[in-house]
XYZ file of C-alpha atoms in Angstrom:
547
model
C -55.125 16.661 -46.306
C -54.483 17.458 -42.831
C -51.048 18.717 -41.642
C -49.386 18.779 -38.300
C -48.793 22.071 -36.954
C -45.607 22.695 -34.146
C -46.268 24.840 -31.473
C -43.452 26.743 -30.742
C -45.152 29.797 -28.786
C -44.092 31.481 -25.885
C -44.797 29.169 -22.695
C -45.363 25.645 -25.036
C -41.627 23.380 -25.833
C -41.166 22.090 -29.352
C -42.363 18.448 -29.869
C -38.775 17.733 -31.448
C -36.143 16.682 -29.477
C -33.807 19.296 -28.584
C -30.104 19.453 -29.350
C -28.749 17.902 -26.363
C -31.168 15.179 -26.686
C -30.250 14.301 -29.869
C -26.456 14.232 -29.502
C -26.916 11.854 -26.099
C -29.101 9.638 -28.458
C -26.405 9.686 -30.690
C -23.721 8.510 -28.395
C -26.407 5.799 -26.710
C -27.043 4.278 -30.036
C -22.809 3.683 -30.546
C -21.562 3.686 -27.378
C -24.216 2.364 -24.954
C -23.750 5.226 -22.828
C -27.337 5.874 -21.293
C -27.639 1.451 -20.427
C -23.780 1.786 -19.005
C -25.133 4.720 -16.917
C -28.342 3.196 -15.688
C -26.486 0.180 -14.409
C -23.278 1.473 -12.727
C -24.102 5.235 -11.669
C -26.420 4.048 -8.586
C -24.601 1.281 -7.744
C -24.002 1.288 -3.831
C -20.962 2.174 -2.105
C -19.636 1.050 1.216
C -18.583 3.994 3.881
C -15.410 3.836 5.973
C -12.909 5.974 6.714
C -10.393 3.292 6.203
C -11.621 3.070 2.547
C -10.174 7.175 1.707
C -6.770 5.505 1.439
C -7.621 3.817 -2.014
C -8.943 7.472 -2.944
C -5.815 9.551 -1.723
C -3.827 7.053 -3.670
C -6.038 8.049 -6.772
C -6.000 11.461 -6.500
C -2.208 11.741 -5.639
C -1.753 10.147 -9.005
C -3.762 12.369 -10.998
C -2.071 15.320 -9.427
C 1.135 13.778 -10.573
C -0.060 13.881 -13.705
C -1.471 16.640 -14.314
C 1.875 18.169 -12.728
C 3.979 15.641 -14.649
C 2.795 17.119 -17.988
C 3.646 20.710 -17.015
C 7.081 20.442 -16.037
C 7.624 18.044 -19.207
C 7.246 21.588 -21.157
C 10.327 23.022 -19.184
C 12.460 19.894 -18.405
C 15.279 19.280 -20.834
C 16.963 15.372 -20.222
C 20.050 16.122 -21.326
C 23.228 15.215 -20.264
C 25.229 17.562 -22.422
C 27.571 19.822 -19.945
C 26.737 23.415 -20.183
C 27.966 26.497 -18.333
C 25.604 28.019 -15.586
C 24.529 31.802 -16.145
C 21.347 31.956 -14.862
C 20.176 34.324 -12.446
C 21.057 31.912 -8.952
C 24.379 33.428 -7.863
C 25.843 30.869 -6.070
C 26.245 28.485 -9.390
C 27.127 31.356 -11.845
C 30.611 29.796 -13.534
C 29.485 26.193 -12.403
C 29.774 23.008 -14.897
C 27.195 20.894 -15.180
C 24.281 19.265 -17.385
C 21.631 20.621 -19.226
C 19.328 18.185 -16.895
C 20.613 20.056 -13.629
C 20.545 23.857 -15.449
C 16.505 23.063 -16.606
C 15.746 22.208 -13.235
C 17.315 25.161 -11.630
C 16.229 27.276 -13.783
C 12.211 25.906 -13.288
C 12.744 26.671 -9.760
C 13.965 30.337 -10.163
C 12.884 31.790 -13.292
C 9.522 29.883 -14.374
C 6.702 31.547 -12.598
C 5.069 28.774 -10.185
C 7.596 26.379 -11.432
C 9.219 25.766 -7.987
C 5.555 25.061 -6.673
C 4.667 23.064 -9.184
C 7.646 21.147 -8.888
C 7.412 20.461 -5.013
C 4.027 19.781 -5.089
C 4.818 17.190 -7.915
C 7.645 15.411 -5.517
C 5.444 15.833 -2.275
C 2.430 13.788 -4.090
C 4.986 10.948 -5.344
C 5.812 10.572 -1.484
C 2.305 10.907 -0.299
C 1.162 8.451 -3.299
C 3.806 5.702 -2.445
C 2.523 5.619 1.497
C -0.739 6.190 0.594
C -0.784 2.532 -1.645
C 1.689 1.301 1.467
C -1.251 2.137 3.766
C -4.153 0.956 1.529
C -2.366 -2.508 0.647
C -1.847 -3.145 4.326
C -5.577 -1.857 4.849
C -6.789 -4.609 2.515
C -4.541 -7.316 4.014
C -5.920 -7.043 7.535
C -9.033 -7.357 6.979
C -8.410 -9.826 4.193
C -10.372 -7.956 1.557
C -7.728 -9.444 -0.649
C -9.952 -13.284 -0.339
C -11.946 -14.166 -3.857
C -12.688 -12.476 -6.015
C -9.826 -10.043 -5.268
C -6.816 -11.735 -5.442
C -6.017 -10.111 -8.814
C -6.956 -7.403 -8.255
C -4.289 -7.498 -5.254
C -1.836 -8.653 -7.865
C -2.620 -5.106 -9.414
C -1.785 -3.340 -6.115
C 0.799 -4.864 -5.558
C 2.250 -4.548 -9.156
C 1.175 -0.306 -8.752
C 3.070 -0.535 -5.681
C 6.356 -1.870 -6.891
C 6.372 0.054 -10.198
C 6.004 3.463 -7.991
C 8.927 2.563 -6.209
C 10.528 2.646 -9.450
C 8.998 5.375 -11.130
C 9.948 7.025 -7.789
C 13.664 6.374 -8.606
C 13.940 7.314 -11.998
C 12.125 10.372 -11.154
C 13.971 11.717 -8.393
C 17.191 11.008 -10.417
C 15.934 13.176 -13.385
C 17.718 16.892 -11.884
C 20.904 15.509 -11.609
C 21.758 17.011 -8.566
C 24.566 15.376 -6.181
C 22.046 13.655 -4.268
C 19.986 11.837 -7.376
C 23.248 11.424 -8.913
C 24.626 9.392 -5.531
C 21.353 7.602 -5.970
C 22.161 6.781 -9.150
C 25.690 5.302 -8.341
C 23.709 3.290 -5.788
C 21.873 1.273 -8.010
C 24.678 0.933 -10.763
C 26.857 -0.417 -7.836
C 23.880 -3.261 -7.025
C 23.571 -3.843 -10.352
C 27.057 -4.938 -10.884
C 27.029 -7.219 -8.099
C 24.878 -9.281 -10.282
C 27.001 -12.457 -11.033
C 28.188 -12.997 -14.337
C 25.843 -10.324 -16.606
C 25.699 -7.476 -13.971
C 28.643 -5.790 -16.054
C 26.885 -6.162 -19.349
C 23.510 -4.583 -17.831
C 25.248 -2.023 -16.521
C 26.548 -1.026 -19.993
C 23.359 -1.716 -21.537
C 21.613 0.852 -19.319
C 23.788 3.579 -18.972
C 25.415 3.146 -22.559
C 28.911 2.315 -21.595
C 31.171 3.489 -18.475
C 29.243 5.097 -15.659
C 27.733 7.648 -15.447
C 27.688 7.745 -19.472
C 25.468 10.466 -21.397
C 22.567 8.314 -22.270
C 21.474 7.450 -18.669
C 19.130 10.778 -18.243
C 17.252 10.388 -21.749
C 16.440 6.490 -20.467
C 15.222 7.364 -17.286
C 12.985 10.327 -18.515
C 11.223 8.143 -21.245
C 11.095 5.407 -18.768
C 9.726 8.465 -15.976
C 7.034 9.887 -18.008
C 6.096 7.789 -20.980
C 6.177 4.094 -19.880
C 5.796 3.853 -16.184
C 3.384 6.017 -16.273
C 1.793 4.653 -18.931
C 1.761 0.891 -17.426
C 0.226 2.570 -14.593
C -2.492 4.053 -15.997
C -3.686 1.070 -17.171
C -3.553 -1.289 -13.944
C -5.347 2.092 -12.304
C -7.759 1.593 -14.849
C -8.192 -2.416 -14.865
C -8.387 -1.802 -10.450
C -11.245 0.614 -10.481
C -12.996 -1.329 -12.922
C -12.743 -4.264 -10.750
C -13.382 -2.437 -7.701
C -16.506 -1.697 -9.710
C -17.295 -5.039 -10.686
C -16.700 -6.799 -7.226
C -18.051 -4.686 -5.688
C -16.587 -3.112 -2.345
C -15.977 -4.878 0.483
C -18.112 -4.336 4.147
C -17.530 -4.087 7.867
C -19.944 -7.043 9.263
C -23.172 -5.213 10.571
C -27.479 -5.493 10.619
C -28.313 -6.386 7.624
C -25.092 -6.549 5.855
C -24.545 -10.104 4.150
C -22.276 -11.380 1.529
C -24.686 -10.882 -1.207
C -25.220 -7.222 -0.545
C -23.721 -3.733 -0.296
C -25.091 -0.986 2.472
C -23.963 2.088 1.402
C -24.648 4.727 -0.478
C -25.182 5.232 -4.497
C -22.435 6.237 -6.250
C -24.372 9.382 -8.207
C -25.110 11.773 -6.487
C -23.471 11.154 -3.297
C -20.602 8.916 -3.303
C -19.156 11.172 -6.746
C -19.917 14.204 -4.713
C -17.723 13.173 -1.444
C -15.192 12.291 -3.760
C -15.054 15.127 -5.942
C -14.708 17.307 -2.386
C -11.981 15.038 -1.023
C -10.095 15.477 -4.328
C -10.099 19.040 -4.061
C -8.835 18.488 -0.079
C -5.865 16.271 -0.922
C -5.102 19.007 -3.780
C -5.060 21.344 -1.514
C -3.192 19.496 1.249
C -0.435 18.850 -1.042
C -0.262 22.739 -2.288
C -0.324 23.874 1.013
C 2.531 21.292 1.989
C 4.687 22.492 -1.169
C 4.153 26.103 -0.526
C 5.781 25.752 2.692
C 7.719 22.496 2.682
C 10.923 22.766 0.839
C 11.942 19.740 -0.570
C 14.491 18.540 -2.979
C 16.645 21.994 -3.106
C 18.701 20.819 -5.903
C 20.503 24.096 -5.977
C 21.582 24.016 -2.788
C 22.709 20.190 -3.360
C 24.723 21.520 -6.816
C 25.153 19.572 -9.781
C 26.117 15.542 -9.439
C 30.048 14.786 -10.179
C 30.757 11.491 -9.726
C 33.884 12.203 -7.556
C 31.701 13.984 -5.447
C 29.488 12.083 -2.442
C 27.103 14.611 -0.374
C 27.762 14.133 3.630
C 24.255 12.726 4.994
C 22.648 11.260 1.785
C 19.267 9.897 2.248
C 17.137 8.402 -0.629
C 13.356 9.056 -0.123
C 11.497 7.397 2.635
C 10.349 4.420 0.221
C 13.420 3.127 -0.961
C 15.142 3.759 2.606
C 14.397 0.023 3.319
C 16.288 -1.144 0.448
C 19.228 1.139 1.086
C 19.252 -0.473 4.504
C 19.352 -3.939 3.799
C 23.128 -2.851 1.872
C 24.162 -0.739 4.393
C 24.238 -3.517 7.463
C 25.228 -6.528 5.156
C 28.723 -7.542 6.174
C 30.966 -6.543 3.525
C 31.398 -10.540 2.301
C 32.841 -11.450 -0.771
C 34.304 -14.522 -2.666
C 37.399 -14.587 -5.601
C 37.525 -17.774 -7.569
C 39.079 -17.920 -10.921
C 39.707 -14.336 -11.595
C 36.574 -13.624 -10.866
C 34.736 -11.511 -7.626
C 31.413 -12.460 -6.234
C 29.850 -9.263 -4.010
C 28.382 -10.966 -1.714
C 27.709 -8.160 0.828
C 25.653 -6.191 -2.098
C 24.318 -8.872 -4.064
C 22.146 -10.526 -1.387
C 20.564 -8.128 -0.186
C 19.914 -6.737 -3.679
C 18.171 -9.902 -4.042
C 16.422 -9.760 -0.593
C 14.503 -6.454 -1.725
C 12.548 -8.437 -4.347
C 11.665 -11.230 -2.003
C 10.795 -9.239 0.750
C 8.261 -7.702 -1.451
C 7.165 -10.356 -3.015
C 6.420 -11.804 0.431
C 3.256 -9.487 0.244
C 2.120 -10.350 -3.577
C 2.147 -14.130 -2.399
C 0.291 -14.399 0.880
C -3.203 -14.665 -0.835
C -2.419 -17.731 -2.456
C -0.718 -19.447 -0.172
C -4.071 -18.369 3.022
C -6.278 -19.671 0.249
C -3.932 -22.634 -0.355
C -3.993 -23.615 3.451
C -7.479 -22.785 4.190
C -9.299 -24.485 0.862
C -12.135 -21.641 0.906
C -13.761 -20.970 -2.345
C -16.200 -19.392 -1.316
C -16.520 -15.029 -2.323
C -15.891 -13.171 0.510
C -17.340 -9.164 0.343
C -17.700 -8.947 4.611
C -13.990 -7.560 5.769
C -12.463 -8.566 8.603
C -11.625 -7.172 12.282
C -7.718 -7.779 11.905
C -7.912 -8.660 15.684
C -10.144 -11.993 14.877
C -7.317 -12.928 12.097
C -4.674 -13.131 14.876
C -1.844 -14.881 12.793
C -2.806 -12.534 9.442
C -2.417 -9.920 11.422
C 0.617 -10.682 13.207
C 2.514 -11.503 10.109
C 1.349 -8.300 8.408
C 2.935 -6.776 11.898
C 6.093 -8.496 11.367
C 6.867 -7.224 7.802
C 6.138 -3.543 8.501
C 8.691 -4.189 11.781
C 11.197 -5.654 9.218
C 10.425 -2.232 6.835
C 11.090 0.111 9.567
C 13.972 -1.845 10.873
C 15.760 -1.645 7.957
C 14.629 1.917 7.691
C 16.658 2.843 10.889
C 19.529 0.951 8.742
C 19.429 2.829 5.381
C 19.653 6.158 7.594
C 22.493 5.002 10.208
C 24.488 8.063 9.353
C 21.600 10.181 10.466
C 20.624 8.163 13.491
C 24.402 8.198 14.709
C 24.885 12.342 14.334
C 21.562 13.320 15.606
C 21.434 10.918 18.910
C 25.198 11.012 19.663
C 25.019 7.478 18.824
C 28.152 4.894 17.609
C 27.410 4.366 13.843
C 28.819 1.039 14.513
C 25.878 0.285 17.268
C 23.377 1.200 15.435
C 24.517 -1.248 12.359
C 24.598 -4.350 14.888
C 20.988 -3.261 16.103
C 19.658 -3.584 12.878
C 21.460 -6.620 12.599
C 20.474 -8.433 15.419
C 16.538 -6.698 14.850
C 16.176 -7.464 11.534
C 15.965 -11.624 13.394
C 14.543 -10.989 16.510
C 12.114 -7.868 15.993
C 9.575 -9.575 13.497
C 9.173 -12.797 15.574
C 8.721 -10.426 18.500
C 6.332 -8.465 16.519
C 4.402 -11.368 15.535
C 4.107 -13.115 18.966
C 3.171 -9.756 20.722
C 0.588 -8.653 18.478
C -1.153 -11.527 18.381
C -1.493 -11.902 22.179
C -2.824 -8.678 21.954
C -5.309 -9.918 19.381
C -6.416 -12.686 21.650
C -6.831 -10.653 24.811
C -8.852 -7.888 22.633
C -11.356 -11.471 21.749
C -11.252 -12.442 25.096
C -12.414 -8.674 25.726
C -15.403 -8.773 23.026
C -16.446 -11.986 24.715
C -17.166 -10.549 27.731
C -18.561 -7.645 26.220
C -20.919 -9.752 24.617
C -21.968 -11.744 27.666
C -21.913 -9.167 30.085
C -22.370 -6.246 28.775
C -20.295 -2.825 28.439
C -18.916 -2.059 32.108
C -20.372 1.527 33.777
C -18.181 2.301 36.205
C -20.530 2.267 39.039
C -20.305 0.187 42.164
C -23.750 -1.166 43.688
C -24.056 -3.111 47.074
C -25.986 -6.055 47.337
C -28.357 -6.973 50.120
C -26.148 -9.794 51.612
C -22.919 -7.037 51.532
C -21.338 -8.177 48.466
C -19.881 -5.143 45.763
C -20.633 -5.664 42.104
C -20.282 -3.471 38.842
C -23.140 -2.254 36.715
C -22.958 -3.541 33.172
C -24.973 -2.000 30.583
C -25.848 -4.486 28.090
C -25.460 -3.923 24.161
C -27.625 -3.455 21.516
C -28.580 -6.575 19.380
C -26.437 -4.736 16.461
C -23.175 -4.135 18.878
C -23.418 -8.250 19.465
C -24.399 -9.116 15.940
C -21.025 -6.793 15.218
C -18.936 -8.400 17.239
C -19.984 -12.031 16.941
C -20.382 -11.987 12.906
C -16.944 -13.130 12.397
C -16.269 -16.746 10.812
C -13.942 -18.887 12.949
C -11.924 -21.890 10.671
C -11.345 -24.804 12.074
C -7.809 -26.290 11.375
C -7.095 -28.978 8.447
C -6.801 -32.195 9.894
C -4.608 -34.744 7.907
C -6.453 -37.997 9.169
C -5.742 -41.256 10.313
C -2.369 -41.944 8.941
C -3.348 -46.164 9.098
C -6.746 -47.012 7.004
C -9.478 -49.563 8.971
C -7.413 -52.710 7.245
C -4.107 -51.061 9.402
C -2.680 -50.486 5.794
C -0.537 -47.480 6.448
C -1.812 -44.082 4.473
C 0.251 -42.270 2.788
C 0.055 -38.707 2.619
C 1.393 -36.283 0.714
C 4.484 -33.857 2.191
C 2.211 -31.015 0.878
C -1.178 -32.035 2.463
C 1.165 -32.364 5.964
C 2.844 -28.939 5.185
C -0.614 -27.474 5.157
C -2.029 -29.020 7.992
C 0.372 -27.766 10.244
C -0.076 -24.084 8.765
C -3.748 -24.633 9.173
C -3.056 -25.866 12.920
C -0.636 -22.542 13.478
C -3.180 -20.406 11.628
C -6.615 -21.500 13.410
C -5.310 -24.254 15.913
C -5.951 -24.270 19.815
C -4.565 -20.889 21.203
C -4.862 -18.976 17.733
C -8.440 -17.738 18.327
C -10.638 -17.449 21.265
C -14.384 -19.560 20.861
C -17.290 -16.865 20.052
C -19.592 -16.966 22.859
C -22.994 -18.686 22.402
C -26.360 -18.224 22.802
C -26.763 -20.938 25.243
C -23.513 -19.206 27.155
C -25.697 -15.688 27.288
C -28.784 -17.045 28.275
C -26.683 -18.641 31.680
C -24.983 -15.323 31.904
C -28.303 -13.416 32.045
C -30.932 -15.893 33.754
C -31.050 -14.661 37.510
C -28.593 -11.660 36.910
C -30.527 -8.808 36.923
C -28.244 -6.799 38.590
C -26.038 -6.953 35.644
């Protein structure tokens, strides 16, 4: 009988698997880890600089997080009125809430706590511009086309809820400013016609500012916002995953492939640097950026308004859109319709959902079912690009409106001015917007067409024989043509012959009309300027040699 003998002698490995091994086995055979792995690790990433807005968005919201959870162990959301005696001087004797006195007291007595909590509002702002930027990113180069469009539905649904989570958070301390903010949105909210009253009551638990309002907004702040958020973050990178990422048109870059490079080692390794980076930009910014000095603000009464009260940058627009509304309103019956807050708390919404909707309504005009993974030169999607202009006109518009105050005392400026501006801009600057940057669209076309023909120009002057004075152009590359030639150009929807061969009028639909004439405004004559061909650069170049 023969028996197997281990080796387990200096300079020979046991034949048995070792205890690493066994426990990865382990979780392969329940969890498909190693086959999971295999397939997604390598897969091939894209590289951009445009695409580090996605990640700054990413890692802004883990830093919340992780700075979330700490100050959750020193924050009390209480709205029971206590007695200051802490060690900051100025409030000693002061009445306020237990809310207000936590907060103080994590920026004076809990080591790092003022740190932590500036770097926790400084990555809420950078994390709300950062999905601003990236959204408007992915709609110029309509990376948003199939497969994406939910996945745009889950940006844009991130983007609205961090506008909230923004508000409840920043109303959290108390302080006279969050407090004013808070009296701003209980004031929209009753404008509501008919049931504004009763959600009013239902939210802050009877008469403003009530006692129940700060325990709301911190379960809302850090349990189900957050929460919701997670999970769309989640469902996006998974997607992003699954989709793949989308290209700039180059060699050898098609819609059935990704040049890039593989997500282990490299692409994880870039990332896990530029996490560290943003980390330390937004330390660096709340070690020396103060921000939010609620004790300098002092606790919120509501008979109290602070001179120069700003929200944050994000929901400046929104403030705007109140503060330049005529002050119209309409009693019937007893009863008072707020005309000059309710519309344009119903604007906000619709301005918004402006963005969430485009998608649908290209994809609608166009008909294109086709995937689309190559992205987009926003100059050869003129009218995209010009609308996406236009709304970010409208946003900082209204932005000059929600901080008139401001505008007026730092420029010497009549308040009253400054409120017809925005008035008369919030019409005429987004059509201006629009028409100007797409002109400037066209004539950057017009100036890749003649790069393409003609070549790049040099700068130098050369005489010919017979006296006449011509430019050098140094021709491109085949890749700098392919580049700037790859692009698709749509023709426009045509409705047809409205009367059939028998002269038996046709009719057509209001919708299939509606359509055309978007697809006409969209990619009609004058919206985009005819690629050149090859025909066009072989004339160009035969006999041109001094070119």
């Amino acid at each position: 009988m023969s028996e197997r003998v281990r080796n387990t002698g200096p300079g020979n490995r046991a034949t048995g698997p070792g205890k690493g091994e066994r426990v990865a086995d382990w979780a392969d055979g329940r969890l498909g880890v190693h086959t999971l792995a295999k397939t997604q690790m390598r897969k091939v990433f894209p590289d951009h600089w445009s695409f580090m807005f996605g990640e700054i968005c990413l890692y802004s919201f883990l830093i919340l997080i992780l700075t979330g959870v700490w100050l959750t162990l020193f924050f009390e959301p209480s709205a029971a009125e206590v007695e200051y005696n802490g060690s900051y001087e100025p409030l000693k004797g002061v009445l306020m809430t237990r809310a207000f006195e936590s907060t103080v007291d994590i920026s004076m007595e809990v080591r790092g706590g003022l740190l932590i909590r500036q770097i926790h509002h400084w990555a809420a702002l950078v994390f709300v511009a950062g999905m601003l930027v990236h959204m408007m990113r992915v709609f110029f180069t309509g990376a948003f086309r199939k497969p994406r469009e939910i996945n745009w539905l889950f940006g844009w649904t991130l983007l609205m809820l961090g506008l909230i989570t923004g508000l409840t958070g920043y109303s959290l301390p108390d302080d006279l400013l969050s407090g004013t903010g808070i009296r701003f949105a209980q004031g929209a909210i009753l404008s509501i016609p008919v049931v504004g009253t009763y959600i009013s009551f239902f939210l802050f638990g009877g008469e403003f500012p009530g006692h129940d309002i700060i325990p709301r907004l911190f379960a809302v702040h850090v349990l189900l916002l957050p929460g919701i958020m997670l999970g769309l973050v989640v469902a996006h990178l998974i997607l992003v995953f699954y989709h793949k990422h989308t290209q700039f048109a180059g060699p050898g870059r098609t819609e059935r492939n990704v040049v890039g490079a593989p997500f282990l080692p490299i692409y994880i390794a870039k990332a896990g640097g530029f996490f560290f980076l943003v980390f330390g930009v937004l330390a660096m910014m709340g070690a020396i950026a103060t921000i939010n000095p609620v004790w300098a603000l002092g606790p919120y009464r509501p008979d109290l308004v602070g001179t120069g009260a700003q929200p944050d940058w994000y929901l400046g627009f929104s403030e705007g859109l109140i503060r330049v509304m005529p002050s119209w309103e309409i009693n019937a019956w007893g009863h008072t319709l707020e005309l000059g807050v309710f519309i344009p708390f119903a604007l906000f919404p619709l301005i918004m959902a402006a963005i969430a909707v485009y998608p649908f309504i290209e994809k609608w005009v166009t008909k294109d079912r086709r995937e689309h993974h190559i992205a987009d030169r926003p100059r050869n999607a003129p009218t995209r690009t010009g609308l996406g202009v236009a709304w970010l006109t409208l946003y900082g518009v209204l932005m000059v409106g929600g901080g008139n105050d401001l505008w007026a005392t730092h420029f010497h400026l009549s308040i009253n001015a400054i409120t017809w501006f925005v008035r008369v801009a919030f019409f005429v600057a987004p059509p201006l917007a629009f028409v100007v940057t797409r002109r400037i669209c066209l004539g950057l076309q017009r100036r890749d067409r003649e790069k393409v023909l003609h070549g790049r120009e040099s700068g130098t002057i050369k005489r010919l024989p017979h006296g006449e004075y011509i430019e050098v152009h140094q021709p491109l590359s085949q890749a700098e043509r392919y580049r700037l030639t790859a692009h698709e150009q749509p023709r426009p929807h045509e409705v047809g012959p409205l009367v059939d061969a028998n002269g038996v009028a046709r009719k057509v639909p209001r919708s299939e009309r509606l359509r055309a004439r978007l697809s006409h405004a969209m990619y009609g004559p004058g919206s985009q300027v005819p690629k050149p061909t090859a025909e066009e650069y072989r004339q160009v170049h035969s006999g041109e040699g001094h070119h």
